[in-house]
Short mmCIF file of C-alpha atoms in Angstrom, two decimals:
data_model
loop_
_atom_site.label_atom_id
_atom_site.label_comp_id
_atom_site.label_asym_id
_atom_site.label_seq_id
_atom_site.Cartn_x
_atom_site.Cartn_y
_atom_site.Cartn_z
CA MET A 1 136.46 56.00 117.28
CA THR A 2 134.09 53.18 116.46
CA LEU A 3 130.87 52.39 118.20
CA PRO A 4 130.32 48.88 119.45
CA LEU A 5 128.03 46.84 117.25
CA THR A 6 126.03 45.78 120.21
CA SER A 7 124.28 48.40 122.23
CA SER A 8 121.71 48.12 124.89
CA PRO A 9 118.03 48.24 123.87
CA THR A 10 117.58 51.32 126.06
CA THR A 11 120.23 53.27 124.15
CA ARG A 12 118.79 52.27 120.77
CA ARG A 13 115.31 53.17 121.96
CA ARG A 14 116.48 56.61 123.15
CA LEU A 15 118.26 57.25 119.87
CA LEU A 16 115.19 56.27 117.81
CA CYS A 17 112.86 58.35 120.01
CA GLY A 18 115.20 61.33 119.72
CA CYS A 19 115.32 61.06 115.93
CA ALA A 20 111.55 60.71 115.74
CA ALA A 21 111.09 63.79 117.93
CA LEU A 22 113.47 65.85 115.77
CA ALA A 23 111.64 64.78 112.61
CA ALA A 24 108.27 65.70 114.13
CA VAL A 25 109.53 69.16 115.17
CA ALA A 26 110.98 69.76 111.70
CA LEU A 27 107.74 68.76 109.99
CA ALA A 28 105.64 70.86 112.36
CA GLY A 29 107.83 73.88 111.62
CA CYS A 30 107.33 73.42 107.89
CA GLY A 31 103.57 73.32 108.28
CA ARG A 32 103.54 76.48 110.36
CA LYS A 33 105.58 78.35 107.79
CA ASP A 34 103.09 77.40 105.05
CA GLU A 35 100.13 78.35 107.28
CA ALA A 36 101.71 81.74 108.02
CA ALA A 37 102.31 82.34 104.31
CA ASP A 38 98.69 81.43 103.53
CA ALA A 39 97.41 83.71 106.31
CA GLY A 40 99.29 86.64 104.75
CA ARG A 41 97.80 86.18 101.30
CA PRO A 42 94.87 88.38 100.28
CA HIS A 43 91.43 86.79 100.27
CA GLU A 44 88.80 87.24 97.58
CA ILE A 45 85.52 89.02 98.14
CA ALA A 46 82.58 86.62 98.41
CA ALA A 47 78.92 87.53 97.87
CA GLN A 48 78.42 87.65 101.66
CA SER A 49 81.61 89.61 102.49
CA SER A 50 80.63 92.62 104.54
CA CYS A 51 82.45 95.64 105.87
CA SER A 52 83.84 95.18 109.37
CA LEU A 53 82.89 98.77 110.26
CA ASP A 54 79.32 99.10 109.05
CA GLY A 55 78.13 95.75 107.70
CA MET A 56 77.71 96.94 104.09
CA LEU A 57 78.04 94.18 101.49
CA LEU A 58 81.23 94.86 99.55
CA ALA A 59 79.92 93.49 96.25
CA ASP A 60 77.09 96.06 96.21
CA TYR A 61 79.35 99.12 95.91
CA PRO A 62 81.91 100.54 93.46
CA GLY A 63 85.48 101.59 94.07
CA PRO A 64 88.53 100.13 95.78
CA LYS A 65 88.09 97.76 98.71
CA GLY A 66 90.50 96.80 101.47
CA GLN A 67 91.28 93.99 103.85
CA ILE A 68 93.31 93.61 107.01
CA ILE A 69 94.34 90.48 108.85
CA TYR A 70 95.74 91.02 112.33
CA LYS A 71 98.43 88.80 113.83
CA GLY A 72 96.94 85.95 115.81
CA ASP A 73 93.58 86.29 114.01
CA SER A 74 92.74 84.36 110.85
CA GLN A 75 89.55 86.36 110.20
CA VAL A 76 89.62 88.94 107.39
CA ASN A 77 88.53 92.44 108.36
CA TRP A 78 86.92 93.80 105.20
CA PHE A 79 86.57 97.47 104.29
CA CYS A 80 84.08 98.59 101.63
CA ASP A 81 86.27 101.59 100.83
CA SER A 82 90.02 102.17 100.82
CA VAL A 83 89.54 105.33 102.92
CA GLU A 84 88.12 103.15 105.72
CA LEU A 85 91.13 100.85 105.52
CA LEU A 86 93.57 103.78 105.56
CA ASN A 87 91.71 105.28 108.52
CA ALA A 88 92.03 101.97 110.39
CA LEU A 89 95.76 101.83 109.65
CA LEU A 90 96.53 105.49 110.43
CA LYS A 91 94.04 106.22 113.22
CA PRO A 92 93.41 102.88 114.87
CA GLU A 93 90.97 102.73 117.78
CA GLN A 94 92.98 99.77 119.00
CA VAL A 95 96.65 99.24 118.33
CA ARG A 96 96.90 95.69 117.04
CA PRO A 97 99.87 94.12 115.29
CA LEU A 98 99.20 93.63 111.59
CA LEU A 99 99.80 90.47 109.65
CA THR A 100 98.77 91.98 106.34
CA ALA A 101 96.80 94.82 104.73
CA HIS A 102 95.72 94.88 101.09
CA VAL A 103 93.91 97.21 98.71
CA GLN A 104 92.91 96.70 95.11
CA ASP A 105 94.97 97.86 92.15
CA MET A 106 92.38 99.96 90.36
CA ALA A 107 94.46 99.99 87.17
CA GLN A 108 93.50 96.30 86.89
CA ALA A 109 90.16 96.01 88.73
CA ASP A 110 86.82 97.17 87.31
CA TRP A 111 85.80 100.33 89.23
CA ASP A 112 82.10 99.47 89.29
CA LYS A 113 82.52 95.79 90.30
CA PRO A 114 86.07 95.44 91.64
CA VAL A 115 87.29 91.87 92.09
CA GLY A 116 90.83 90.68 92.86
CA HIS A 117 94.06 92.49 91.95
CA TRP A 118 95.24 92.92 95.56
CA VAL A 119 98.41 94.79 96.49
CA ASP A 120 100.07 95.53 99.82
CA ALA A 121 98.32 98.63 101.18
CA ARG A 122 101.58 100.03 102.58
CA GLN A 123 103.32 99.74 99.20
CA ALA A 124 100.47 101.18 97.09
CA PHE A 125 100.08 104.61 95.55
CA TYR A 126 96.86 106.52 96.23
CA VAL A 127 94.97 109.27 94.45
CA LEU A 128 93.09 111.48 96.91
CA GLY A 129 90.57 114.11 95.83
CA SER A 130 89.53 112.65 92.48
CA LYS A 131 86.08 112.95 90.91
CA ARG A 132 85.57 109.16 91.17
CA HIS A 133 83.63 108.02 94.20
CA GLY A 134 83.71 104.76 96.10
CA SER A 135 81.15 103.22 98.40
CA MET A 136 81.48 106.00 100.98
CA GLY A 137 81.72 108.93 98.56
CA PRO A 138 85.16 110.50 98.00
CA THR A 139 87.75 107.74 98.10
CA ALA A 140 91.46 107.05 97.87
CA ALA A 141 91.94 105.26 94.56
CA SER A 142 94.68 102.66 95.07
CA PHE A 143 97.30 101.53 92.56
CA ALA A 144 100.26 99.15 92.47
CA GLU A 145 102.30 101.47 90.23
CA GLU A 146 102.90 105.20 90.41
CA ALA A 147 102.51 105.64 86.64
CA ALA A 148 98.98 104.19 86.78
CA ALA A 149 98.11 106.47 89.70
CA LYS A 150 99.38 109.50 87.76
CA ALA A 151 97.37 108.51 84.67
CA PHE A 152 94.23 108.16 86.83
CA ALA A 153 94.87 111.58 88.43
CA ALA A 154 95.34 113.16 84.99
CA GLN A 155 91.92 111.83 83.92
CA TRP A 156 89.92 112.17 87.15
CA GLY A 157 91.80 114.79 89.16
CA GLY A 158 93.32 114.47 92.60
CA ARG A 159 96.86 114.11 93.81
CA VAL A 160 99.09 111.06 93.96
CA LEU A 161 100.51 110.07 97.34
CA ARG A 162 102.53 107.18 98.65
CA TYR A 163 101.14 105.44 101.73
CA ALA A 164 103.84 107.07 103.92
CA GLU A 165 102.71 110.54 102.77
CA ILE A 166 99.07 110.11 103.83
CA LYS A 167 98.23 111.83 107.12
CA PRO A 168 95.39 110.69 109.43
CA GLU A 169 93.36 113.86 108.79
CA MET A 170 93.34 113.04 105.05
CA VAL A 171 91.28 109.89 105.63
CA ASP A 172 88.57 111.27 107.89
CA LEU A 173 85.38 109.19 107.92
CA SER A 174 83.02 111.86 109.18
CA GLY A 175 81.21 112.57 105.92
CA GLY A 176 80.92 109.53 103.65
CA ALA A 177 78.22 107.48 105.38
CA LEU A 178 76.12 110.57 106.02
CA HIS A 179 75.60 111.01 102.27
CA ASP A 180 74.94 107.37 101.32
CA THR A 181 71.31 107.06 100.21
CA ARG A 182 71.57 103.31 99.46
CA MET A 183 71.97 102.23 103.11
#
């Protein structure tokens, strides 16, 4: 079947408007996908980044840090200690859908001034009960790889756990802030 070479201006106009609308929808969808990917990426700690729970400046304290971004919220919720992040994930006061949660890989980051080296908090390995302390005292040292977590535990003590093995009572926040003399 062939289309007539002459068509009414109304038909041509509708066809062009329809094509333009489809192109706009396709481009808008691409932009949203990129925005969603960017929103799920970990952010870097800035000098003014403070803990969402207690306002402590993250850069002032040693040990692994954490961050959560909730769906529908572009703001980073910072945690000055991985135990605080785990507590928020395992014992949330509010149930909110997560976009992303990250902790630092302490095999790569400097313990005293940790920067960067973010890994998915739900894929990480943790060492609980070690002699190394974070900003709130005893912490959950976080690692991207199990071998690094085991090496840390061999040097500093503690036991290696996957995220799925950590129970809410293991990340209790009742004692850390009570013993912080720098606040």
